Amino acid sequence: FKGVEQIIVPRVHQFRNQNLVNTTWAYSKIGYTSPVLFDKTADALIPRIRCLRSKDFANIVWAFAKVGHSSPQLFDTIAEVSSLRLHEFNSQEITNMIWAYAVVGHSSPELFEQIAKVVSHRAQEFSAQGITNTIWAFAVCNLSNIESGCSPSVVNKIVSSIDGFTIPQIMQVHQWNLWSRERLGSDILPRDLSQNCLRIFARSEFHHSKFQQNVVDVLSNMGYSLKEEFCLESGYSVDIMLQVDGKQIGIEVEGPSHYLGRSKVRSGPSRCKQRQMRALDKMKVISLPYWEWDEISKKSQDYASLDHADYLKKCLDRTMF
């Protein structure tokens, strides 16, 4: 794929629309990240957007999101055109569109409002994966008109179908339910379903990284009392919970998966988690980006732990005061 990339990039403007769509889709399917190719493809597609089909819109943004590549101008242009043509989209194309915008954290209020209206009228057309991806996207992007994203038809679709949902789908429903609590002050789901979603969400598996262990080791050497993977009332788990002067401080250890591709732009899901923890759990949260930690690690090993301790102390001081 690297060799193909070197051939394509200089000629990308010579490609037909379908060739460009197919190329980005193919690269995304194997998870091959090529920032130059995706940037060049975006430049070539933007002037041609009005000539594309609904399927093309959905496949393009899905491909960009899948490899974690942000292209604000492309996403803005597609949102502007597709919001007027949503009647051409089938349910799967709508799901792929809104999922992609949520993953990259790209705000497009008009597109989301139009999609919410369409979903409200066509909720029964959506598969289990389709409806859960869609409501999850509403929550992640914090749709401005929450009533549109929690319409009676959507709620009925969820309640009537939830017995057939997979665990990941139920976890998406929980985040949507939290969004209702965040914005309206109450759950949108019946109490028994809300509690079941919370139990499943809170039991999700944790992935303890070497980065997190390094942070824990430094904090322990600094004398802090801490707990790892501390479960909050919302069901979210904060990587590290500290007690500082009688106050609880959450620390999120953010490795590359929290960011888009090779960038330093936080992904939509990571932003959503922190937003909801702050709003619902009233948490003070410190984010530790992996590249800041890595820069300190490049220094002499003899001084690394001291430098890491100084870095953490500064982060805590900024949060406390």
Short mmCIF file of C-alpha atoms in Angstrom, two decimals:
data_model
loop_
_atom_site.label_atom_id
_atom_site.label_comp_id
_atom_site.label_asym_id
_atom_site.label_seq_id
_atom_site.Cartn_x
_atom_site.Cartn_y
_atom_site.Cartn_z
CA PHE A 1 0.00 0.00 0.00
CA LYS A 2 2.95 2.32 0.59
CA GLY A 3 4.06 1.82 -3.01
CA VAL A 4 0.55 2.43 -4.33
CA GLU A 5 0.34 5.59 -2.23
CA GLN A 6 3.49 6.98 -3.87
CA ILE A 7 1.94 6.43 -7.28
CA ILE A 8 -1.50 7.83 -6.41
CA VAL A 9 -0.62 11.01 -4.52
CA PRO A 10 0.91 12.94 -7.48
CA ARG A 11 -2.02 11.90 -9.71
CA VAL A 12 -4.93 12.13 -7.31
CA HIS A 13 -6.61 14.99 -9.22
CA GLN A 14 -6.73 12.79 -12.29
CA PHE A 15 -8.87 10.17 -10.55
CA ARG A 16 -12.60 9.89 -11.13
CA ASN A 17 -14.90 10.43 -8.16
CA GLN A 18 -15.61 6.74 -7.68
CA ASN A 19 -11.90 5.91 -7.83
CA LEU A 20 -11.18 8.37 -5.03
CA VAL A 21 -14.01 7.03 -2.87
CA ASN A 22 -12.92 3.43 -3.45
CA THR A 23 -9.28 4.22 -2.68
CA THR A 24 -9.97 5.83 0.70
CA TRP A 25 -12.39 3.04 1.55
CA ALA A 26 -9.78 0.37 0.73
CA TYR A 27 -7.07 2.05 2.82
CA SER A 28 -9.45 2.42 5.76
CA LYS A 29 -10.57 -1.22 5.59
CA ILE A 30 -7.04 -2.45 6.25
CA GLY A 31 -6.36 0.35 8.74
CA TYR A 32 -3.53 1.87 6.71
CA THR A 33 -2.99 5.50 7.73
CA SER A 34 -1.72 7.81 5.02
CA PRO A 35 -2.17 11.47 6.01
CA VAL A 36 -0.77 12.78 2.71
CA LEU A 37 -3.05 10.59 0.60
CA PHE A 38 -6.15 11.47 2.63
CA ASP A 39 -5.33 15.19 2.57
CA LYS A 40 -4.81 15.12 -1.20
CA THR A 41 -8.02 13.13 -1.66
CA ALA A 42 -9.95 15.69 0.39
CA ASP A 43 -8.54 18.53 -1.73
CA ALA A 44 -9.60 16.73 -4.90
CA LEU A 45 -13.09 15.85 -3.66
CA ILE A 46 -14.19 19.16 -2.15
CA PRO A 47 -14.87 20.90 -5.52
CA ARG A 48 -16.74 17.80 -6.74
CA ILE A 49 -18.92 17.12 -3.71
CA ARG A 50 -22.22 18.05 -5.38
CA CYS A 51 -21.61 15.37 -8.00
CA LEU A 52 -21.39 12.55 -5.48
CA ARG A 53 -24.09 10.08 -4.43
CA SER A 54 -25.41 9.58 -0.91
CA LYS A 55 -23.47 6.32 -0.71
CA ASP A 56 -20.29 8.18 -1.61
CA PHE A 57 -20.81 10.76 1.15
CA ALA A 58 -21.25 8.01 3.73
CA ASN A 59 -18.28 5.98 2.52
CA ILE A 60 -15.91 8.95 2.41
CA VAL A 61 -16.54 10.23 5.93
CA TRP A 62 -16.60 6.65 7.26
CA ALA A 63 -13.19 6.00 5.71
CA PHE A 64 -11.69 9.18 7.13
CA ALA A 65 -13.08 8.43 10.59
CA LYS A 66 -11.95 4.81 10.49
CA VAL A 67 -8.30 5.81 10.11
CA GLY A 68 -8.70 8.77 12.47
CA HIS A 69 -8.04 11.43 9.87
CA SER A 70 -9.63 14.82 10.45
CA SER A 71 -10.48 17.00 7.46
CA PRO A 72 -12.67 19.88 8.70
CA GLN A 73 -13.21 21.49 5.30
CA LEU A 74 -14.24 18.21 3.68
CA PHE A 75 -16.59 17.35 6.54
CA ASP A 76 -18.10 20.85 6.46
CA THR A 77 -18.67 20.67 2.72
CA ILE A 78 -20.24 17.23 2.87
CA ALA A 79 -22.47 18.32 5.77
CA GLU A 80 -23.69 21.37 3.86
CA VAL A 81 -24.63 19.36 0.77
CA SER A 82 -25.89 16.16 2.37
CA SER A 83 -28.17 17.95 4.87
CA LEU A 84 -30.29 19.00 1.87
CA ARG A 85 -30.31 15.50 0.37
CA LEU A 86 -31.00 13.22 3.32
CA HIS A 87 -34.12 11.91 1.59
CA GLU A 88 -31.71 10.07 -0.74
CA PHE A 89 -29.98 8.24 2.11
CA ASN A 90 -30.91 4.80 3.36
CA SER A 91 -30.68 4.03 7.08
CA GLN A 92 -27.21 2.47 6.85
CA GLU A 93 -25.80 5.49 5.03
CA ILE A 94 -27.27 7.81 7.66
CA THR A 95 -25.73 5.71 10.42
CA ASN A 96 -22.30 5.67 8.77
CA MET A 97 -22.42 9.44 8.27
CA ILE A 98 -23.31 10.40 11.81
CA TRP A 99 -21.00 7.79 13.33
CA ALA A 100 -18.08 9.22 11.38
CA TYR A 101 -18.78 12.80 12.49
CA ALA A 102 -18.98 11.63 16.10
CA VAL A 103 -15.72 9.66 15.98
CA VAL A 104 -13.70 12.59 14.67
CA GLY A 105 -15.60 14.99 16.96
CA HIS A 106 -16.63 17.23 14.08
CA SER A 107 -19.47 19.55 15.01
CA SER A 108 -22.15 20.03 12.37
CA PRO A 109 -25.33 21.22 14.14
CA GLU A 110 -27.46 21.64 11.02
CA LEU A 111 -26.63 18.18 9.67
CA PHE A 112 -27.27 16.55 13.04
CA GLU A 113 -30.61 18.33 13.46
CA GLN A 114 -31.72 17.17 10.02
CA ILE A 115 -30.55 13.62 10.69
CA ALA A 116 -32.39 13.58 14.03
CA LYS A 117 -35.63 14.53 12.27
CA VAL A 118 -35.16 11.82 9.67
CA VAL A 119 -34.35 9.20 12.30
CA SER A 120 -37.42 10.19 14.30
CA HIS A 121 -39.65 9.51 11.28
CA ARG A 122 -37.80 6.39 10.09
CA ALA A 123 -36.66 4.79 13.36
CA GLN A 124 -38.14 1.39 12.50
CA GLU A 125 -35.94 1.15 9.39
CA PHE A 126 -32.75 1.06 11.45
CA SER A 127 -30.99 -2.14 12.46
CA ALA A 128 -29.89 -2.70 16.05
CA GLN A 129 -26.36 -1.56 15.21
CA GLY A 130 -27.70 1.32 13.16
CA ILE A 131 -29.95 2.79 15.84
CA THR A 132 -27.41 2.38 18.65
CA ASN A 133 -24.60 3.94 16.59
CA THR A 134 -26.92 6.82 15.75
CA ILE A 135 -28.08 7.65 19.27
CA TRP A 136 -24.51 7.19 20.53
CA ALA A 137 -23.41 9.79 17.97
CA PHE A 138 -26.10 12.19 19.22
CA ALA A 139 -24.63 11.86 22.71
CA VAL A 140 -20.99 12.11 21.66
CA CYS A 141 -21.54 15.27 19.62
CA ASN A 142 -23.97 16.69 22.20
CA LEU A 143 -26.80 17.44 19.74
CA SER A 144 -28.10 20.91 20.57
CA ASN A 145 -31.78 19.95 20.44
CA ILE A 146 -31.88 16.93 22.72
CA GLU A 147 -35.60 16.42 22.18
CA SER A 148 -34.82 15.56 18.55
CA GLY A 149 -32.36 12.90 19.60
CA CYS A 150 -34.69 11.43 22.22
CA SER A 151 -37.96 11.48 20.28
CA PRO A 152 -40.71 9.04 21.34
CA SER A 153 -40.23 6.93 18.21
CA VAL A 154 -36.50 6.55 18.90
CA VAL A 155 -37.11 5.71 22.57
CA ASN A 156 -39.74 3.14 21.58
CA LYS A 157 -37.33 1.59 19.07
CA ILE A 158 -34.67 1.23 21.76
CA VAL A 159 -36.99 -0.12 24.45
CA SER A 160 -38.66 -2.62 22.13
CA SER A 161 -35.37 -3.89 20.68
CA ILE A 162 -32.96 -3.80 23.61
CA ASP A 163 -33.36 -7.48 24.53
CA GLY A 164 -31.60 -8.32 21.26
CA PHE A 165 -28.76 -5.84 21.66
CA THR A 166 -25.14 -6.91 22.11
CA ILE A 167 -23.09 -5.70 25.06
CA PRO A 168 -21.31 -2.97 23.02
CA GLN A 169 -24.71 -1.77 21.79
CA ILE A 170 -26.09 -1.63 25.34
CA MET A 171 -23.05 0.39 26.35
CA GLN A 172 -23.87 2.88 23.59
CA VAL A 173 -27.45 3.08 24.86
CA HIS A 174 -26.12 3.83 28.33
CA GLN A 175 -24.08 6.79 27.07
CA TRP A 176 -27.17 8.08 25.27
CA ASN A 177 -29.16 7.69 28.50
CA LEU A 178 -26.41 9.58 30.36
CA TRP A 179 -26.71 12.33 27.77
CA SER A 180 -30.38 12.70 28.68
CA ARG A 181 -29.41 12.89 32.35
CA GLU A 182 -26.68 15.39 31.51
CA ARG A 183 -28.97 17.70 29.55
CA LEU A 184 -32.45 17.12 31.01
CA GLY A 185 -31.59 16.03 34.54
CA SER A 186 -33.29 12.64 34.20
CA ASP A 187 -32.97 9.33 32.36
CA ILE A 188 -34.86 8.81 29.12
CA LEU A 189 -35.11 5.04 29.70
CA PRO A 190 -37.38 3.30 32.21
CA ARG A 191 -35.70 2.76 35.57
CA ASP A 192 -35.15 -1.00 35.20
CA LEU A 193 -33.54 -0.61 31.78
CA SER A 194 -31.39 2.28 33.00
CA GLN A 195 -30.06 0.20 35.88
CA ASN A 196 -29.36 -2.79 33.66
CA CYS A 197 -27.47 -0.63 31.14
CA LEU A 198 -25.46 0.89 33.98
CA ARG A 199 -24.51 -2.55 35.35
CA ILE A 200 -23.32 -3.73 31.95
CA PHE A 201 -21.46 -0.49 31.19
CA ALA A 202 -19.68 -0.53 34.56
CA ARG A 203 -18.50 -4.11 33.99
CA SER A 204 -16.63 -3.24 30.80
CA GLU A 205 -13.11 -4.58 30.53
CA PHE A 206 -10.14 -2.37 31.36
CA HIS A 207 -6.85 -2.26 29.48
CA HIS A 208 -4.02 -1.44 31.84
CA SER A 209 -1.23 0.11 29.77
CA LYS A 210 2.45 0.43 30.53
CA PHE A 211 1.95 4.20 30.37
CA GLN A 212 -0.66 4.00 33.14
CA GLN A 213 1.58 1.80 35.27
CA ASN A 214 4.39 4.31 34.91
CA VAL A 215 2.13 7.13 36.09
CA VAL A 216 0.93 5.04 39.03
CA ASP A 217 4.52 4.25 40.04
CA VAL A 218 5.54 7.91 40.02
CA LEU A 219 2.45 9.03 41.95
CA SER A 220 2.99 6.28 44.54
CA ASN A 221 6.60 7.39 44.99
CA MET A 222 5.30 10.92 45.51
CA GLY A 223 3.23 9.62 48.43
CA TYR A 224 -0.25 9.96 46.97
CA SER A 225 -3.10 7.68 47.97
CA LEU A 226 -4.69 6.38 44.79
CA LYS A 227 -7.06 3.84 43.28
CA GLU A 228 -6.95 2.50 39.75
CA GLU A 229 -9.93 1.98 37.44
CA PHE A 230 -12.20 3.70 39.92
CA CYS A 231 -15.86 3.27 38.95
CA LEU A 232 -17.97 6.42 39.19
CA GLU A 233 -21.73 6.71 39.70
CA SER A 234 -22.18 7.32 35.97
CA GLY A 235 -20.60 3.94 35.26
CA TYR A 236 -17.47 5.46 33.77
CA SER A 237 -14.15 4.27 35.10
CA VAL A 238 -11.45 6.86 35.68
CA ASP A 239 -7.93 5.51 35.16
CA ILE A 240 -6.54 6.85 38.42
CA MET A 241 -8.37 8.41 41.36
CA LEU A 242 -6.33 10.54 43.77
CA GLN A 243 -7.14 11.99 47.15
CA VAL A 244 -5.56 15.43 47.37
CA ASP A 245 -6.31 17.64 50.39
CA GLY A 246 -9.56 15.78 50.93
CA LYS A 247 -10.66 16.22 47.31
CA GLN A 248 -10.99 13.61 44.60
CA ILE A 249 -9.03 14.19 41.42
CA GLY A 250 -9.40 11.94 38.40
CA ILE A 251 -6.52 11.29 36.03
CA GLU A 252 -7.09 10.01 32.50
CA VAL A 253 -3.96 8.44 31.01
CA GLU A 254 -4.40 9.12 27.31
CA GLY A 255 -2.49 6.90 24.91
CA PRO A 256 -2.64 7.15 21.10
CA SER A 257 -6.10 5.54 20.91
CA HIS A 258 -7.59 8.65 22.54
CA TYR A 259 -6.51 10.77 19.57
CA LEU A 260 -7.21 10.93 15.85
CA GLY A 261 -4.62 9.02 13.86
CA ARG A 262 -1.18 10.48 14.41
CA SER A 263 -2.50 13.87 15.48
CA LYS A 264 -2.82 15.56 18.86
CA VAL A 265 -6.57 16.07 18.36
CA ARG A 266 -8.67 14.22 20.94
CA SER A 267 -11.30 11.91 19.45
CA GLY A 268 -15.04 12.46 19.86
CA PRO A 269 -15.55 9.51 22.26
CA SER A 270 -12.70 10.67 24.52
CA ARG A 271 -14.16 14.18 24.67
CA CYS A 272 -17.59 12.74 25.45
CA LYS A 273 -16.29 10.68 28.35
CA GLN A 274 -14.59 13.63 29.99
CA ARG A 275 -17.57 15.92 29.37
CA GLN A 276 -19.98 13.48 30.96
CA MET A 277 -17.70 12.72 33.93
CA ARG A 278 -17.38 16.41 34.68
CA ALA A 279 -21.11 17.06 34.27
CA LEU A 280 -22.54 13.99 36.01
CA ASP A 281 -19.86 12.90 38.46
CA LYS A 282 -18.74 16.47 39.21
CA MET A 283 -15.20 15.31 38.63
CA LYS A 284 -12.09 17.36 38.27
CA VAL A 285 -10.22 15.50 35.56
CA ILE A 286 -6.59 15.77 34.51
CA SER A 287 -5.67 14.52 31.04
CA LEU A 288 -2.15 13.19 30.51
CA PRO A 289 -1.35 13.09 26.77
CA TYR A 290 1.11 10.35 25.87
CA TRP A 291 3.38 12.63 23.85
CA GLU A 292 4.05 14.93 26.82
CA TRP A 293 5.02 11.95 28.94
CA ASP A 294 7.16 10.51 26.16
CA GLU A 295 9.07 13.77 25.76
CA ILE A 296 10.08 13.59 29.42
CA SER A 297 10.98 9.91 29.04
CA LYS A 298 13.52 10.77 26.35
CA LYS A 299 15.67 12.48 28.96
CA SER A 300 18.35 10.70 30.97
CA GLN A 301 16.90 7.67 32.75
CA ASP A 302 18.50 8.82 36.00
CA TYR A 303 16.34 11.93 36.04
CA ALA A 304 13.22 10.74 34.26
CA SER A 305 11.20 9.86 37.38
CA LEU A 306 12.03 13.20 39.00
CA ASP A 307 11.01 15.06 35.86
CA HIS A 308 7.80 13.03 35.63
CA ALA A 309 7.04 13.84 39.26
CA ASP A 310 7.54 17.54 38.60
CA TYR A 311 5.25 17.31 35.55
CA LEU A 312 2.50 15.59 37.57
CA LYS A 313 2.81 18.11 40.41
CA LYS A 314 2.32 20.98 37.95
CA CYS A 315 -0.74 19.25 36.46
CA LEU A 316 -2.23 18.78 39.93
CA ASP A 317 -1.48 22.37 40.95
CA ARG A 318 -3.25 23.71 37.84
CA THR A 319 -6.32 21.60 38.63
CA MET A 320 -6.47 22.44 42.32
CA PHE A 321 -6.07 26.20 41.98
#
